Short mmCIF file of C-alpha atoms in Angstrom, two decimals:
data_model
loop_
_atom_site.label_atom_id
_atom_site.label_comp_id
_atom_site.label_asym_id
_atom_site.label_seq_id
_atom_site.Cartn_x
_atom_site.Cartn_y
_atom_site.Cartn_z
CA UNK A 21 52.61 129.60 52.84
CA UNK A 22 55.54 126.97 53.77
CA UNK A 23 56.80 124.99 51.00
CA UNK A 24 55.76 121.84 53.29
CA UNK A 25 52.13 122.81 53.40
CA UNK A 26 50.28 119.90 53.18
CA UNK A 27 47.96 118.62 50.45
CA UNK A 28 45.00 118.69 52.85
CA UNK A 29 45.28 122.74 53.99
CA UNK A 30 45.28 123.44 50.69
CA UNK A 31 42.38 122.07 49.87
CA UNK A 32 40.36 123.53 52.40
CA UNK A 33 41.90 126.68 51.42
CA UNK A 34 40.01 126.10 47.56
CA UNK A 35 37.01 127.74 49.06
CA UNK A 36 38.35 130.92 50.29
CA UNK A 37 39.96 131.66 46.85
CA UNK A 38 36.08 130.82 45.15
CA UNK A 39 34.95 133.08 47.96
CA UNK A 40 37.77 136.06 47.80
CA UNK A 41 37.03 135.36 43.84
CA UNK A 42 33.21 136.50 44.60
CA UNK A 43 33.47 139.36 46.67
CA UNK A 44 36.08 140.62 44.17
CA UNK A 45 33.51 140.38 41.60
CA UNK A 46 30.40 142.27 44.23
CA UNK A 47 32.76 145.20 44.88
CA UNK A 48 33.75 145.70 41.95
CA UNK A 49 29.82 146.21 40.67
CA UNK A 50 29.34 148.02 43.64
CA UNK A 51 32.65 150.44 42.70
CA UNK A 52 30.97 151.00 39.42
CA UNK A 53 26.76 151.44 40.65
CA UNK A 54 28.51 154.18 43.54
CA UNK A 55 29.89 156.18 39.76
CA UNK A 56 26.53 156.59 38.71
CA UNK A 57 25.41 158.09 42.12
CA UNK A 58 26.96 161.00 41.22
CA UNK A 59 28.74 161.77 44.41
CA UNK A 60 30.59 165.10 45.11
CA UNK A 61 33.93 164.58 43.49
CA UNK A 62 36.19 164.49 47.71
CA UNK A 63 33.11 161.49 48.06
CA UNK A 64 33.53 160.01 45.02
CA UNK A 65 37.03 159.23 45.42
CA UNK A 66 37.11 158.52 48.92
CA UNK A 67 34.60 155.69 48.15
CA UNK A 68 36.64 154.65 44.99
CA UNK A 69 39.69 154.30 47.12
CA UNK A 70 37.95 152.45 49.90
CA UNK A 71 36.65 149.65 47.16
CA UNK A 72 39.77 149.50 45.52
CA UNK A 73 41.57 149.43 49.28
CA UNK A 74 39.42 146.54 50.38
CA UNK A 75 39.79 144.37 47.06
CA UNK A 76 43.59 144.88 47.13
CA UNK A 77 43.77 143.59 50.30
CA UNK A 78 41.73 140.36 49.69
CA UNK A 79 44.05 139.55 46.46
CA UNK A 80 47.17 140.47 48.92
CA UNK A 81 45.93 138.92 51.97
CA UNK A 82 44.66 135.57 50.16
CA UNK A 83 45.92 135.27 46.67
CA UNK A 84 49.08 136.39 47.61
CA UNK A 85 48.77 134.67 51.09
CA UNK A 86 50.42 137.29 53.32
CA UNK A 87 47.72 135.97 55.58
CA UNK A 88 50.28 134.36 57.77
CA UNK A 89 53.39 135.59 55.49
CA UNK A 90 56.97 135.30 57.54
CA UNK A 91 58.14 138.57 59.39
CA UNK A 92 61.03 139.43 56.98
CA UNK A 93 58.29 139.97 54.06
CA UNK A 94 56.22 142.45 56.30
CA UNK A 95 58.92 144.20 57.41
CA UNK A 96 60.09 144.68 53.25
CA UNK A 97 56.22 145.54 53.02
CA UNK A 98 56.37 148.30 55.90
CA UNK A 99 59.20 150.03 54.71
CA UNK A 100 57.96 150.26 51.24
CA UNK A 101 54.58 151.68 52.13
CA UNK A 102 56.33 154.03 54.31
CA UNK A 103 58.47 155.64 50.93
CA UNK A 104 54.78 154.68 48.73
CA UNK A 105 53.12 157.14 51.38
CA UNK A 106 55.46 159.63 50.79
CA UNK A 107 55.05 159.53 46.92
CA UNK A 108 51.27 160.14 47.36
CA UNK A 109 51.66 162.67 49.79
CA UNK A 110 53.78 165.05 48.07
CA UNK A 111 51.86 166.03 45.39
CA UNK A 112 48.69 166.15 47.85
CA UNK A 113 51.03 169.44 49.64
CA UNK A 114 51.20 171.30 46.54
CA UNK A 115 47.43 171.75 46.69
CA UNK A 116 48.01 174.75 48.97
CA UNK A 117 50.85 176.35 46.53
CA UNK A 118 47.44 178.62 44.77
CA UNK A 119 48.59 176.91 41.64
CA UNK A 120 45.81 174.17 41.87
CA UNK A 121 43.24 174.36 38.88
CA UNK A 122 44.98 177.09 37.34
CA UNK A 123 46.31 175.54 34.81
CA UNK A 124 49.71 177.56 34.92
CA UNK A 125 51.99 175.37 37.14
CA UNK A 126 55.29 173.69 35.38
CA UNK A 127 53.14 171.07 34.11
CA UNK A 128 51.02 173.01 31.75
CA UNK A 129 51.73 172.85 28.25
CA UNK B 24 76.74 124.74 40.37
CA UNK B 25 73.53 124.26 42.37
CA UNK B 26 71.01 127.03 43.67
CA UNK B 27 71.05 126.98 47.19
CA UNK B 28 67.41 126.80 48.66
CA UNK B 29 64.56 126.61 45.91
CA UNK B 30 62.41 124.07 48.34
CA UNK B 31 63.66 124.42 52.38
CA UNK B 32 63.39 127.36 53.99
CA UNK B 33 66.83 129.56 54.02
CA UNK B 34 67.26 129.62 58.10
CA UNK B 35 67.87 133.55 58.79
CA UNK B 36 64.70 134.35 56.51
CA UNK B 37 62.45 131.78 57.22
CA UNK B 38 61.44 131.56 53.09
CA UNK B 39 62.99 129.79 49.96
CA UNK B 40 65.08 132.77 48.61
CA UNK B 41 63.12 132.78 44.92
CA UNK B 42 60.37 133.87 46.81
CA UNK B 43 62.18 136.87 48.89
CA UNK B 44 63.30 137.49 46.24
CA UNK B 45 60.08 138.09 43.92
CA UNK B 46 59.16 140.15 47.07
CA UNK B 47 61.56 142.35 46.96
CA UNK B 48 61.41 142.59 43.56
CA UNK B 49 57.65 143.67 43.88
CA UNK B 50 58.69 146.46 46.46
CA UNK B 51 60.46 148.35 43.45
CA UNK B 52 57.45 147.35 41.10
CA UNK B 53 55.36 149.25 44.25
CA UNK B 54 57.84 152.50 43.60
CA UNK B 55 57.69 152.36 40.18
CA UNK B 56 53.55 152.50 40.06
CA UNK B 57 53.75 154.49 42.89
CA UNK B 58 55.61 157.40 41.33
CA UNK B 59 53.72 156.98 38.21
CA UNK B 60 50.24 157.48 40.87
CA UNK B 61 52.11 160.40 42.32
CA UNK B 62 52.26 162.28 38.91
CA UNK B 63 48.66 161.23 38.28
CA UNK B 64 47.66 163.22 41.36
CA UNK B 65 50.08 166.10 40.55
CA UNK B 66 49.28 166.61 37.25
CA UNK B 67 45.66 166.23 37.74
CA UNK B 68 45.66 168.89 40.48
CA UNK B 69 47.29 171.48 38.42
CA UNK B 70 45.26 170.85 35.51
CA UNK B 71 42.55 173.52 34.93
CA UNK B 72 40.00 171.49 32.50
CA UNK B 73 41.06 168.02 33.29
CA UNK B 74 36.76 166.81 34.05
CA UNK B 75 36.70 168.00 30.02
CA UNK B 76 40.07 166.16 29.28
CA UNK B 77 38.40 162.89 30.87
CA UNK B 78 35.06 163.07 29.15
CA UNK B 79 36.50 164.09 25.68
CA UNK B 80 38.75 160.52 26.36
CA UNK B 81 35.29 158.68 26.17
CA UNK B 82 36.72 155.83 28.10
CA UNK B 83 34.63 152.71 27.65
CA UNK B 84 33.71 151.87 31.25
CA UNK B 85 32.01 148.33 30.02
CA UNK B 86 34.87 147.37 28.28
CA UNK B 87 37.18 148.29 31.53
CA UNK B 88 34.65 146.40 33.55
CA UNK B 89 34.64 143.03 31.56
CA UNK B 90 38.92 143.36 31.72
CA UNK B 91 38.76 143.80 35.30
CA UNK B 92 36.64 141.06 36.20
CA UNK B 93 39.04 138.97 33.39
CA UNK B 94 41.49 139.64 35.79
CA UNK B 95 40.53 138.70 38.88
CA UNK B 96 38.94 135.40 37.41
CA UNK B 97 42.59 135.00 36.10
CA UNK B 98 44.04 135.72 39.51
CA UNK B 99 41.73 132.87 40.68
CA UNK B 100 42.97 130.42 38.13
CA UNK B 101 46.60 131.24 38.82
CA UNK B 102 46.30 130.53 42.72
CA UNK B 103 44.04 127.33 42.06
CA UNK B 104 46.95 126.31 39.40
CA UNK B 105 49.84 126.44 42.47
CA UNK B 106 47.12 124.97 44.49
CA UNK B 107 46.51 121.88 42.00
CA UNK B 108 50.70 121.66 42.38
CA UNK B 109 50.51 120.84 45.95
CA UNK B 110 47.63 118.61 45.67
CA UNK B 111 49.45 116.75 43.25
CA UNK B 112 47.18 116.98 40.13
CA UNK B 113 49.22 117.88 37.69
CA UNK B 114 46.27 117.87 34.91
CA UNK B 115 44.52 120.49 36.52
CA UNK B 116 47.49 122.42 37.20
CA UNK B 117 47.99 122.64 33.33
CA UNK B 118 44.30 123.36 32.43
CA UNK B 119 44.36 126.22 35.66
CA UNK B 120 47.48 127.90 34.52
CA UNK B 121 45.92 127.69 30.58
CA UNK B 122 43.02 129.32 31.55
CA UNK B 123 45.18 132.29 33.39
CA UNK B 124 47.09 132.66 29.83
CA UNK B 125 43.75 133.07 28.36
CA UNK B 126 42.66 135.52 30.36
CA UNK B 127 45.47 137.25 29.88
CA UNK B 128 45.51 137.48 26.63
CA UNK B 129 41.55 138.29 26.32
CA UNK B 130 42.66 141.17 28.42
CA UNK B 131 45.24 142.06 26.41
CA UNK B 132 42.96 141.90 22.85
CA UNK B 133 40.13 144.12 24.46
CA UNK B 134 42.92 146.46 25.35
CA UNK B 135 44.18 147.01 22.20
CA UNK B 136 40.18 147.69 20.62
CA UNK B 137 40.25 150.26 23.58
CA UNK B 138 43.29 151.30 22.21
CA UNK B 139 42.29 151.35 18.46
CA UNK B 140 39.33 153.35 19.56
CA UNK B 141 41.51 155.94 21.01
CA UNK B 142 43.68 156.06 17.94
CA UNK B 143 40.55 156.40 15.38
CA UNK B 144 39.53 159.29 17.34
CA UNK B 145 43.21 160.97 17.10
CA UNK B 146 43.43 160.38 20.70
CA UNK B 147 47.23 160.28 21.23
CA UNK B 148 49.07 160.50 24.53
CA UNK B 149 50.33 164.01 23.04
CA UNK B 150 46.61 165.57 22.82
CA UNK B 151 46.29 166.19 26.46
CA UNK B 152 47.70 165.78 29.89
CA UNK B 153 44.89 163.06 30.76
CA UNK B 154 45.44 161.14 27.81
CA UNK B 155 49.25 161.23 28.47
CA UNK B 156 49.25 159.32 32.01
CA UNK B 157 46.13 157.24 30.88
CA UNK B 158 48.31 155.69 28.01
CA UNK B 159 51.85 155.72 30.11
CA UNK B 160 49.84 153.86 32.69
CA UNK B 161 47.51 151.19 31.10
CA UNK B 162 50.71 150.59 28.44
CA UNK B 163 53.15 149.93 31.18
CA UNK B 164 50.48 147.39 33.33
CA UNK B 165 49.40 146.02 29.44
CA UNK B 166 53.42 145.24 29.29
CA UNK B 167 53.42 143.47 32.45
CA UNK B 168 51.12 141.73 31.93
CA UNK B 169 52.26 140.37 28.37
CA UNK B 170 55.46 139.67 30.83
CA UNK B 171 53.32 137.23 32.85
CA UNK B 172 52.14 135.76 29.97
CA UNK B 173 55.42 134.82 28.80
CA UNK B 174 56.32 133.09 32.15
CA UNK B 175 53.57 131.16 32.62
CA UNK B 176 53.26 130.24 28.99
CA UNK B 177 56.58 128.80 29.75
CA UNK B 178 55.33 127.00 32.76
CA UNK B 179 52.78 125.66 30.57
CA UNK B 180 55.01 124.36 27.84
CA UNK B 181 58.88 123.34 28.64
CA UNK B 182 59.22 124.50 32.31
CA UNK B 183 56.89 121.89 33.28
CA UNK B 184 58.89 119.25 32.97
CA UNK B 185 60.21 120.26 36.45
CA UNK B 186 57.33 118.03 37.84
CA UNK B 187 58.92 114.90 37.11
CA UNK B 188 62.36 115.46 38.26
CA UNK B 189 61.67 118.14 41.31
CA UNK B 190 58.01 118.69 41.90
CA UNK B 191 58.69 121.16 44.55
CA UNK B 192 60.82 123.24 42.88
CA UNK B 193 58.28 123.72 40.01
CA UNK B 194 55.64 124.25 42.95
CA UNK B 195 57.69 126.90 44.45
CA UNK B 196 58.24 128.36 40.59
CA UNK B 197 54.62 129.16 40.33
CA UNK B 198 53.96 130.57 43.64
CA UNK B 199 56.26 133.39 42.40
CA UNK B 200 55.01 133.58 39.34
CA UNK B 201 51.82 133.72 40.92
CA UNK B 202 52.88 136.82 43.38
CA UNK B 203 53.96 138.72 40.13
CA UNK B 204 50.28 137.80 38.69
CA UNK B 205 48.55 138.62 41.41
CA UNK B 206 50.62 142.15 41.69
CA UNK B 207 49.65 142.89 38.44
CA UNK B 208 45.95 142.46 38.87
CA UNK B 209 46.12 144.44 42.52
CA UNK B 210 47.86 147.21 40.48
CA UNK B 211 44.77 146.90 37.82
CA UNK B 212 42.55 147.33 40.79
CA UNK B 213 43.66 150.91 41.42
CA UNK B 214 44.15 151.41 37.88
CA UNK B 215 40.43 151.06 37.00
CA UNK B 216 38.80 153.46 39.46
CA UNK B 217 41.46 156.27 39.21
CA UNK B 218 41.72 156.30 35.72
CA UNK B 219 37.92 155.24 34.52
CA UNK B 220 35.41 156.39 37.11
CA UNK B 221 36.91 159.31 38.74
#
């Protein structure tokens, strides 16, 4: 948000934040109720992740006002999720190595 | 010497540079999670009894609950404390950014009971795998946000005085401590899923 925003924006902004501040608070019952459904375990975390997805984006987008954020901050954004993909990825490939489970890759004691 | 644009917008960026720079600043903080993430899923996937390390853990997922809800409410006294700034009540900017220490610090004390509970049980990050990325992780968010703490506990006390002399400046001070508060909350958000109910 410009440093010039006026007074009167902001104020109309107050209800969003009460409103973000709500739905927070829904999803993150709702994160805990889908636990005790006992999903299968690929479910279960792709409905985690979802939650937790959706909620991060309403304290980004709103709290953090990259709701109408300048250019140069998404394009910093971009290129970092592009390198925080990568992270995540890589230790998704080593599911195929027959290692998985096992117990007896390089990271068991 | 004076810092060049803490209130107009820098011309090539478009922002005050305190708060490109805060955002750059949370790109690294991204990486540095993100890695820590990355060896969660690694080390989970080559673990062989790692459903047995989580329930032997006997994570309180009340306790996790109340914290995470803490946090948010304490993400929504933060932004209504920059928002208090620029409406120009300066009262409820103090009581706002009060209540976000608070929070933060009732955080904090339920996290060390966790904690304590852990420890009483001989759970150490050494016993197993699990308990070694659930500690590296919750420690390292529990030590940001202590960091917070400390900023806006100095926005509170002797970094307020800003408002008299250059309102603006102080306004633009909390925004970025706000991004950092916020960040650390979002990064809580993935936190309590991946390492409580999964």
């Amino acid at each position: 948000m410009d440093a010039h925003h006026h007074a009167e924006a902001v104020r109309k902004h107050v209800w969003v934040y009460v409103a973000v501040f709500l739905a927070l608070l829904v999803l993150t019952a709702l994160t805990v109720t889908a636990r005790s459904m006992n999903f299968g375990l690929a479910l279960a975390v792709s409905v985690a992740l979802l939650i937790a997805t959706v909620k991060g984006s309403l304290v980004a987008g709103y709290f953090m006002h990259l709701v109408g954020e300048k250019r140069l901050v998404y394009i910093v954004l971009a290129i970092t999720a592009i390198f925080l993909l990568a992270l995540l990825v890589l230790p998704v490939l080593n599911l195929h190595d027959g290692l998985v489970g096992t117990g007896t890759g390089p990271w068991s004691p | 010497m004076e810092i060049p644009y803490t209130t107009e917008a820098r011309p090539d960026t478009g922002l005050y540079n305190g708060k490109f720079g805060i955002w750059l600043f949370l790109a690294s903080e991204v990486m540095l999670f993100g890695g820590l993430f990355s060896a969660y899923v690694f080390l989970r996937n080559g673990a062989s009894d790692w459903h047995a390390w989580h329930e032997a853990a006997e994570l309180n997922i009340s306790l996790a609950t109340f914290n995470t809800a803490v946090l948010i409410a304490s993400s929504v006294t933060m932004v209504m404390s920059w928002a208090s700034l620029k409406m120009n009540q300066f009262g409820r900017y103090r009581m706002y950014l009060a209540l976000t220490v608070l929070c933060g610090l009732i955080f904090l004390v339920v996290k060390y009971f966790e904690y304590s509970a852990k420890f009483h049980h001989q759970h150490y990050p050494s016993t197993n795998t699990f308990l070694a990325i659930y500690f590296t992780m919750t420690g390292l968010h529990g030590i940001h946000v202590l960091a917070g703490m400390v900023v806006n506990t100095y926005f509170l006390g002797p970094g307020a005085k800003m408002w008299r002399t250059e309102p603006l400046r102080l306004t633009n001070r909390l925004e970025i401590s706000g991004l950092y508060w916020h960040f650390v909350d979002l990064v809580w958000i993935f936190l309590f899923p991946v390492l409580y109910l999964l």
